[in-house]
XYZ file of C-alpha atoms in Angstrom:
570
model
C -6.342 -23.351 38.071
C -8.125 -25.543 35.522
C -11.349 -23.552 35.907
C -9.409 -20.308 35.426
C -7.772 -21.720 32.275
C -11.158 -22.762 30.871
C -13.313 -19.778 31.834
C -10.598 -17.102 31.827
C -10.834 -16.363 28.053
C -14.633 -16.237 28.306
C -14.645 -13.597 31.050
C -11.694 -11.600 29.660
C -13.935 -9.069 27.795
C -16.005 -8.532 30.957
C -12.820 -8.008 32.973
C -11.619 -5.332 30.508
C -15.048 -3.692 30.638
C -14.939 -3.752 34.448
C -11.561 -1.951 34.432
C -12.631 0.725 31.933
C -16.132 1.587 33.258
C -16.508 4.241 35.956
C -17.952 3.443 39.386
C -20.954 5.724 38.816
C -21.855 3.764 35.689
C -21.314 0.432 37.458
C -23.882 1.387 40.108
C -26.415 3.204 37.902
C -26.683 0.753 35.013
C -27.433 -2.395 37.108
C -30.075 -0.487 39.122
C -31.752 0.756 35.951
C -31.617 -2.725 34.415
C -33.164 -4.185 37.556
C -35.942 -1.581 37.511
C -36.515 -2.112 33.792
C -36.731 -5.898 34.141
C -39.027 -5.764 37.174
C -41.305 -3.124 35.606
C -41.436 -5.053 32.342
C -42.321 -8.271 34.154
C -45.075 -6.600 36.182
C -46.481 -4.805 33.121
C -46.262 -7.939 30.990
C -48.008 -10.092 33.588
C -50.732 -7.474 34.035
C -51.210 -7.158 30.276
C -51.393 -10.931 29.838
C -53.875 -11.406 32.678
C -56.065 -8.545 31.439
C -56.008 -10.001 27.932
C -57.050 -13.416 29.209
C -59.899 -11.888 31.235
C -61.193 -9.893 28.250
C -60.974 -12.939 25.970
C -62.806 -15.087 28.540
C -65.552 -12.472 28.885
C -65.901 -12.181 25.108
C -66.078 -15.967 24.726
C -68.848 -16.143 27.343
C -70.736 -13.310 25.685
C -70.496 -14.845 22.206
C -71.607 -18.208 23.583
C -74.595 -16.466 25.140
C -75.459 -14.794 21.811
C -75.279 -18.075 19.906
C -77.388 -19.769 22.558
C -80.028 -17.031 22.255
C -80.227 -17.511 18.483
C -80.531 -21.291 18.940
C -83.407 -20.842 21.374
C -85.106 -18.307 19.089
C -84.766 -20.678 16.128
C -86.403 -23.443 18.160
C -89.213 -21.123 19.285
C -89.849 -19.674 15.795
C -89.723 -23.108 14.251
C -92.439 -24.208 16.620
C -94.475 -21.004 16.197
C -94.303 -20.808 12.415
C -94.253 -24.489 11.691
C -96.965 -24.094 9.034
C -95.586 -20.919 7.456
C -91.985 -21.452 6.252
C -91.809 -18.091 4.486
C -92.760 -16.144 7.602
C -90.300 -18.242 9.592
C -87.393 -17.253 7.325
C -88.298 -13.578 7.411
C -88.546 -13.696 11.188
C -85.177 -15.511 11.429
C -83.461 -12.897 9.232
C -84.986 -10.159 11.360
C -83.648 -11.694 14.584
C -80.170 -12.125 13.078
C -80.084 -8.485 11.936
C -81.244 -7.393 15.366
C -78.374 -9.320 16.894
C -75.894 -7.617 14.503
C -77.266 -4.179 15.337
C -77.238 -4.780 19.099
C -73.601 -5.930 19.062
C -72.595 -3.144 16.653
C -73.897 -0.562 19.138
C -71.501 -2.084 21.672
C -68.536 -1.822 19.256
C -68.584 -5.365 17.893
C -68.954 -5.948 14.151
C -69.838 -9.625 13.818
C -70.076 -11.939 10.830
C -72.645 -14.772 10.870
C -72.229 -18.111 9.100
C -73.639 -21.566 9.193
C -71.641 -24.776 8.965
C -73.306 -27.590 7.095
C -71.574 -30.822 6.148
C -68.220 -29.426 7.317
C -68.345 -26.261 5.139
C -68.833 -22.600 6.009
C -71.800 -21.085 4.186
C -72.946 -17.441 4.348
C -76.440 -16.674 5.603
C -78.644 -15.216 2.902
C -79.063 -11.428 3.202
C -77.170 -11.569 6.523
C -73.478 -12.321 5.909
C -71.849 -9.141 4.605
C -68.262 -10.337 4.066
C -66.962 -13.771 3.267
C -63.984 -15.102 5.250
C -61.768 -17.892 3.918
C -61.717 -20.193 6.911
C -59.634 -23.384 6.666
C -61.575 -26.442 5.502
C -60.437 -28.498 8.488
C -61.934 -25.862 10.821
C -65.427 -26.562 9.448
C -64.941 -30.293 9.999
C -63.713 -29.675 13.553
C -66.721 -27.443 14.356
C -69.061 -30.038 12.803
C -67.644 -32.656 15.156
C -67.676 -30.500 18.329
C -71.114 -28.863 17.612
C -70.814 -26.411 20.568
C -67.963 -24.170 21.765
C -65.638 -21.243 21.104
C -62.357 -21.200 19.175
C -59.763 -18.733 17.875
C -58.353 -18.967 14.350
C -55.784 -16.895 12.406
C -56.955 -16.053 8.880
C -54.592 -13.978 6.759
C -52.782 -12.553 9.799
C -56.017 -11.553 11.561
C -57.189 -13.552 14.588
C -60.952 -14.264 14.648
C -62.936 -15.492 17.658
C -65.640 -17.980 16.613
C -68.605 -18.995 18.841
C -70.814 -21.785 17.457
C -73.826 -23.880 18.499
C -75.867 -26.607 16.878
C -79.505 -26.053 15.845
C -81.273 -29.395 15.627
C -84.355 -27.825 13.992
C -82.355 -26.522 10.991
C -79.676 -29.208 11.168
C -76.783 -26.738 10.853
C -74.310 -25.049 13.191
C -74.753 -21.350 13.742
C -71.380 -19.451 13.888
C -70.597 -15.897 15.030
C -67.143 -14.532 14.001
C -65.577 -11.443 15.626
C -62.117 -9.970 14.967
C -60.041 -10.146 18.118
C -58.548 -6.692 17.518
C -62.021 -5.147 18.004
C -62.585 -6.177 21.573
C -58.861 -5.969 22.491
C -58.551 -2.317 21.371
C -59.020 -0.955 24.941
C -56.351 -3.379 26.129
C -53.920 -1.993 23.528
C -54.491 1.491 24.931
C -53.900 0.103 28.400
C -50.634 -1.489 27.201
C -49.457 1.849 25.833
C -50.288 3.488 29.134
C -48.315 0.793 30.959
C -45.298 1.386 28.658
C -45.544 5.136 29.265
C -45.741 4.554 33.017
C -42.687 2.267 32.937
C -40.724 4.840 30.921
C -41.638 7.644 33.294
C -40.717 5.533 36.314
C -37.372 4.672 34.709
C -36.603 8.346 34.108
C -37.533 9.191 37.686
C -35.452 6.255 38.929
C -32.552 7.467 36.786
C -32.646 10.874 38.449
C -32.814 9.315 41.919
C -29.966 6.913 41.089
C -27.866 9.788 39.789
C -28.373 11.743 43.008
C -27.610 8.711 45.194
C -24.540 7.656 43.189
C -23.272 11.216 43.113
C -23.457 11.324 46.901
C -21.458 8.061 47.029
C -18.787 8.983 44.455
C -18.282 12.665 45.418
C -15.818 11.833 48.278
C -13.877 9.580 45.939
C -13.683 12.352 43.336
C -12.345 14.734 45.978
C -9.788 12.103 47.041
C -8.730 11.579 43.406
C -8.196 15.351 43.024
C -5.898 15.367 46.065
C -3.983 12.371 44.681
C -3.395 14.171 41.405
C -1.978 17.192 43.254
C 0.291 14.881 45.264
C 1.456 13.142 42.059
C 2.302 16.628 40.709
C 4.691 17.107 43.694
C 2.599 18.959 46.267
C 3.094 16.914 49.454
C 1.320 19.513 51.596
C -2.114 18.319 50.470
C -4.403 16.681 53.049
C -8.012 15.439 52.870
C -10.838 16.542 55.205
C -13.691 14.004 54.949
C -14.756 13.863 58.582
C -18.424 14.388 57.658
C -18.462 11.166 55.579
C -19.016 7.585 56.678
C -16.447 5.473 58.599
C -15.153 3.637 55.521
C -14.399 6.850 53.609
C -12.885 8.456 56.737
C -10.552 5.442 57.048
C -9.423 5.851 53.424
C -8.831 9.592 53.955
C -6.764 8.983 57.116
C -4.643 6.389 55.282
C -4.056 8.840 52.447
C -2.990 11.626 54.839
C -0.601 9.260 56.633
C 0.916 8.109 53.324
C 1.533 11.703 52.161
C 3.178 12.578 55.475
C 5.522 9.579 55.169
C 6.404 10.585 51.611
C 7.250 14.144 52.737
C 9.577 12.792 55.422
C 11.321 10.502 52.911
C 11.833 13.402 50.480
C 13.461 15.510 53.224
C 15.894 12.685 54.016
C 16.707 12.282 50.319
C 17.547 16.001 50.038
C 20.015 15.715 52.944
C 21.666 12.658 51.328
C 21.960 14.521 48.001
C 23.811 17.410 49.688
C 26.358 15.010 51.222
C 26.685 13.168 47.906
C 27.620 16.401 46.118
C 30.445 17.088 48.591
C 31.914 13.568 48.197
C 31.674 13.777 44.392
C 33.685 16.989 44.212
C 36.463 15.459 46.393
C 36.691 12.307 44.229
C 36.864 14.308 41.003
C 39.705 16.527 42.343
C 41.807 13.487 43.386
C 41.219 11.763 40.036
C 42.335 14.836 38.084
C 45.679 15.007 39.974
C 46.392 11.273 39.436
C 45.497 11.620 35.745
C 48.059 14.379 35.170
C 50.888 12.258 36.675
C 49.931 9.166 34.676
C 49.816 11.217 31.457
C 53.476 12.330 31.905
C 54.581 8.703 32.448
C 52.675 7.534 29.386
C 54.339 10.195 27.191
C 57.855 9.025 28.190
C 56.977 5.358 27.589
C 55.521 6.188 24.175
C 58.819 7.877 23.144
C 60.798 4.728 24.082
C 58.246 2.487 22.383
C 58.406 4.453 19.108
C 62.198 3.906 18.903
C 61.839 0.187 19.520
C 59.006 -0.006 17.002
C 61.087 1.700 14.290
C 63.966 -0.759 14.825
C 61.640 -3.759 14.821
C 59.798 -2.421 11.784
C 63.003 -1.990 9.734
C 64.182 -5.479 10.663
C 60.766 -6.947 9.940
C 60.691 -5.161 6.567
C 64.058 -6.640 5.558
C 63.014 -10.088 6.759
C 59.751 -9.757 4.920
C 61.568 -8.796 1.694
C 63.854 -11.854 1.949
C 60.860 -14.062 2.708
C 59.007 -12.712 -0.328
C 62.117 -13.291 -2.468
C 62.439 -16.841 -1.157
C 58.712 -17.399 -1.713
C 59.065 -16.107 -5.302
C 61.985 -18.479 -5.861
C 59.991 -21.356 -4.432
C 57.040 -20.461 -6.626
C 59.287 -20.248 -9.679
C 60.862 -23.601 -8.805
C 57.408 -25.079 -8.309
C 56.296 -23.621 -11.651
C 59.331 -25.125 -13.412
C 58.616 -28.478 -11.775
C 55.023 -28.203 -12.934
C 56.172 -27.306 -16.447
C 58.524 -30.326 -16.458
C 55.644 -32.524 -15.357
C 53.448 -30.984 -18.060
C 56.212 -31.568 -20.617
C 56.352 -35.222 -19.666
C 52.586 -35.400 -20.014
C 52.849 -33.683 -23.411
C 55.512 -36.218 -24.439
C 53.156 -39.045 -23.508
C 50.278 -37.386 -25.319
C 52.420 -36.804 -28.438
C 53.597 -40.405 -28.398
C 50.004 -41.585 -27.961
C 48.932 -39.342 -30.865
C 51.719 -40.754 -33.031
C 50.464 -44.270 -32.286
C 46.901 -43.288 -33.154
C 48.066 -41.691 -36.427
C 49.924 -44.892 -37.338
C 46.818 -46.959 -36.606
C 44.653 -44.569 -38.633
C 47.111 -44.711 -41.564
C 46.983 -48.501 -41.588
C 43.199 -48.451 -41.410
C 42.932 -45.998 -44.321
C 45.249 -48.169 -46.378
C 43.036 -51.176 -45.729
C 39.991 -49.104 -46.718
C 41.763 -48.099 -49.946
C 42.478 -51.716 -50.836
C 38.887 -52.660 -50.054
C 37.546 -49.855 -52.274
C 39.840 -50.947 -55.131
C 38.537 -54.525 -54.890
C 34.966 -53.212 -54.720
C 35.567 -51.114 -57.852
C 36.892 -54.161 -59.712
C 33.873 -56.223 -58.678
C 31.453 -53.482 -59.705
C 33.143 -53.355 -63.136
C 32.764 -57.133 -63.487
C 29.128 -56.878 -62.387
C 28.542 -54.205 -65.033
C 30.072 -56.447 -67.734
C 27.916 -59.375 -66.612
C 24.782 -57.201 -66.710
C 25.635 -56.218 -70.293
C 25.986 -59.945 -71.142
C 22.592 -60.584 -69.561
C 21.197 -57.785 -71.730
C 22.524 -59.488 -74.871
C 20.947 -62.783 -73.820
C 17.648 -61.037 -73.126
C 17.724 -59.446 -76.602
C 18.341 -62.875 -78.109
C 15.388 -64.340 -76.137
C 13.182 -61.491 -77.352
C 14.077 -62.218 -80.966
C 13.395 -65.935 -80.482
C 10.018 -65.141 -78.857
C 9.060 -62.922 -81.823
C 10.037 -65.600 -84.327
C 8.127 -68.208 -82.303
C 5.026 -66.013 -82.421
C 5.389 -65.691 -86.211
C 5.750 -69.466 -86.548
C 2.715 -70.033 -84.313
C 0.736 -67.595 -86.476
C 1.748 -69.424 -89.676
C 0.878 -72.763 -88.053
C -2.540 -71.430 -87.120
C -3.147 -70.285 -90.693
C -2.097 -73.688 -92.084
C -4.298 -75.504 -89.559
C -7.239 -73.372 -90.646
C -6.596 -74.367 -94.243
C -6.467 -78.052 -93.252
C -9.932 -77.761 -91.738
C -11.074 -80.421 -89.347
C -7.812 -82.316 -89.615
C -5.803 -79.351 -88.466
C -7.739 -78.503 -85.265
C -5.337 -80.284 -82.921
C -2.406 -78.613 -84.572
C -4.205 -75.251 -84.239
C -4.607 -75.752 -80.458
C -0.903 -76.480 -80.115
C -0.075 -73.435 -82.221
C -2.226 -71.227 -79.930
C -0.462 -72.491 -76.814
C 2.918 -71.910 -78.431
C 1.843 -68.368 -79.332
C 0.753 -67.731 -75.728
C 4.070 -69.028 -74.378
C 5.938 -66.880 -76.864
C 3.924 -63.814 -75.720
C 4.630 -64.531 -72.067
C 8.314 -65.060 -72.861
C 8.394 -61.699 -74.624
C 6.775 -59.973 -71.606
C 9.225 -61.678 -69.245
C 12.168 -60.549 -71.353
C 10.857 -56.978 -71.251
C 10.710 -57.103 -67.409
C 14.144 -58.674 -67.255
C 15.481 -55.940 -69.520
C 14.077 -53.263 -67.147
C 15.682 -54.986 -64.157
C 19.004 -55.295 -65.965
C 18.953 -51.590 -66.897
C 18.212 -50.702 -63.229
C 21.117 -52.887 -62.082
C 23.410 -51.236 -64.619
C 22.383 -47.759 -63.384
C 23.051 -48.738 -59.749
C 26.407 -50.256 -60.649
C 27.374 -47.020 -62.464
C 26.393 -44.993 -59.355
C 28.197 -47.284 -56.909
C 31.285 -47.353 -59.123
C 31.380 -43.537 -59.199
C 30.992 -43.305 -55.400
C 33.724 -45.875 -54.778
C 36.040 -43.954 -57.089
C 35.312 -40.696 -55.192
C 35.827 -42.436 -51.826
C 39.152 -43.817 -53.021
C 40.287 -40.313 -53.978
C 39.247 -38.957 -50.560
C 41.191 -41.739 -48.835
C 44.280 -40.716 -50.783
C 43.849 -37.119 -49.582
C 43.423 -38.365 -45.985
C 46.654 -40.319 -46.320
C 48.443 -37.120 -47.351
C 47.027 -35.155 -44.350
C 48.013 -37.938 -41.955
C 51.567 -37.838 -43.236
C 51.714 -34.097 -42.557
C 50.293 -34.590 -39.037
C 52.839 -37.302 -38.331
C 55.704 -34.952 -39.264
C 54.222 -32.226 -37.008
C 54.076 -34.646 -34.055
C 57.749 -35.560 -34.593
C 58.774 -31.882 -34.512
C 56.656 -31.308 -31.376
C 58.335 -34.175 -29.546
C 61.797 -32.800 -30.398
C 60.820 -29.318 -29.120
C 59.437 -30.805 -25.881
C 62.673 -32.701 -25.262
C 64.788 -29.534 -25.717
C 62.545 -27.498 -23.395
C 62.637 -30.178 -20.675
C 66.452 -30.212 -20.713
C 66.673 -26.425 -20.325
C 64.076 -26.360 -17.512
C 65.935 -29.023 -15.513
C 69.087 -26.900 -15.598
C 67.156 -23.796 -14.437
C 65.525 -25.777 -11.627
C 68.924 -26.842 -10.269
C 70.159 -23.215 -10.177
C 67.004 -21.978 -8.444
C 67.312 -24.670 -5.766
C 70.790 -23.429 -4.836
C 69.598 -19.798 -4.647
C 66.616 -20.742 -2.471
C 68.877 -22.597 -0.012
C 71.117 -19.502 0.396
C 68.089 -17.243 0.924
C 66.862 -19.565 3.678
C 70.091 -19.094 5.664
C 69.839 -15.285 5.360
C 66.185 -15.370 6.429
C 67.024 -17.418 9.548
C 69.543 -14.782 10.663
C 67.029 -11.985 10.126
C 64.366 -13.873 12.066
C 66.692 -14.110 15.075
C 67.263 -10.361 14.977
C 63.514 -9.718 14.577
C 62.759 -11.930 17.592
C 65.119 -9.864 19.770
C 63.483 -6.634 18.542
C 60.021 -8.041 19.210
C 60.931 -8.988 22.792
C 62.163 -5.463 23.444
C 59.058 -3.988 21.827
C 56.806 -6.291 23.867
C 58.364 -5.177 27.138
C 57.911 -1.502 26.335
C 54.345 -2.123 25.145
C 53.509 -3.903 28.402
C 54.795 -0.958 30.376
C 52.871 1.451 28.134
C 49.749 -0.694 28.385
C 49.993 -0.731 32.177
C 50.386 3.021 32.193
C 47.398 3.436 29.901
C 45.291 1.116 32.037
C 46.172 3.166 35.069
C 45.298 6.336 33.169
C 42.041 4.726 31.965
C 41.139 3.764 35.536
C 41.792 7.290 36.681
C 39.686 8.622 33.801
C 36.885 6.225 34.736
C 37.081 7.427 38.318
C 36.835 11.013 37.109
C 33.875 10.117 34.861
C 32.190 8.283 37.709
C 32.691 11.332 39.897
C 31.156 13.523 37.192
C 28.278 11.085 36.733
C 27.809 10.998 40.488
C 27.615 14.778 40.552
C 25.217 14.741 37.577
C 23.003 12.143 39.257
C 22.995 14.102 42.470
C 22.043 17.206 40.468
C 19.152 15.369 38.836
C 18.075 13.986 42.211
C 18.206 17.502 43.605
C 16.007 18.710 40.736
C 13.559 15.852 41.304
C 13.432 16.478 45.041
C 12.765 20.171 44.399
C 9.637 19.151 42.474
C 8.107 18.023 45.779
C 6.729 20.782 47.967
C 6.888 19.596 51.575
C 6.218 22.940 53.325
């Protein structure tokens, strides 16, 4: 179970694919995939082995060519040891001969020499320079002999190299790998063509084989569709097929025969069911007519009882509504009385607050009067200060004049009057400062007088407003007194009305009790007749249900008959 929970979601898409794909496809596709994989593996292995053989042969051939050049260099070096110029011409000739011989065999080679780890072109021999990696030259310098393959600009080159001790350099032959692998590419294309042709041929063979396997199943499916359409006379004849398919065909024939027998039995049962349904419906119709007559008589009796009970209930309801209205009116009067008491308390509380406010305003008025008197006294005092300041100013001016005269006299006295002149200067300075101080004091006094005028005017205005407030409070107090008198009169009248309504409500309660007794008797009578009518209706409903069931039974038997007629059993 755990494995199914883990791997179930993973294999769900494959399960859906397995259900939707036809059997022919299930057999053909795996066979083709198997053929494709096996052919691809065989072709790939063959191509790889052939490539390795060709590369090995080319490596051996290039090694042989480099070895020939090394031997020729050694021989020519020995032969032309005294003539370097002839040696070089002979060497170039041998190298060109090697190029021409290999070119005739389809190999265009490039010849280089490696000296001190660098590739250098051979003079008048190397036709095209190749940018080999620098580390490749160092590697060849270290190895001295061998063959290697290197990728330069996306093109693989095969390099064969050998060391020439006479010239002290390494002779290198470079050949593009695509040159000597061209026949192998053609072979690869031929292999791909062969695989494709074999797959097409295999596809045709698979189709023929699978068709031979699935044809009996297709025939069996066709028979099943005819059976599902209602033709139970169909049988399969697959005796020429294998034992497994013959077993399936025999099972199918046996199943169809059993179904035909069952359908015949169902048709017989439907015929009997129709007869019973008609009998039940006839009996139900007779019982329904009798129950309908009984229900009509009970309904006539019930209507009379209902009219009596309805009239009594209407009268009782009217008295109850009247009593409820009286109770509501009494409750409203009680509420009004309670509200009147609350209003009396509120009016009394308001009267107390008005009295407190009147006393407070009176105290404010007295305070403002005292403040006005004090502001007047302050104004008079400021005027007195102004007179004193004027006097000080006059004294300061006279003192300055005296100090000036004293200074003049001291100047006349000369040296003897210097001390007196110093004193006169100091007196003049003090007189000047006194005059400045009196000017500042005069400004302050004038500011105080202006403020006192303003405050005095505001206090006078506030006093007048307090007088107006006193008048309004007196009017409000009189209004509260009148309101309290009106509330008292209304409360007295409402108490009298409440007493009368209580008496009326008590009388209505006695009348309502009598009507309720009469209504109860009417309801009991009505209940009895309704029970009888209900029983009659239930009986009639049961009969109607029986009739409907009989009709439904007949309808079902008709539909079953139609369904059974869809099957052709011979």
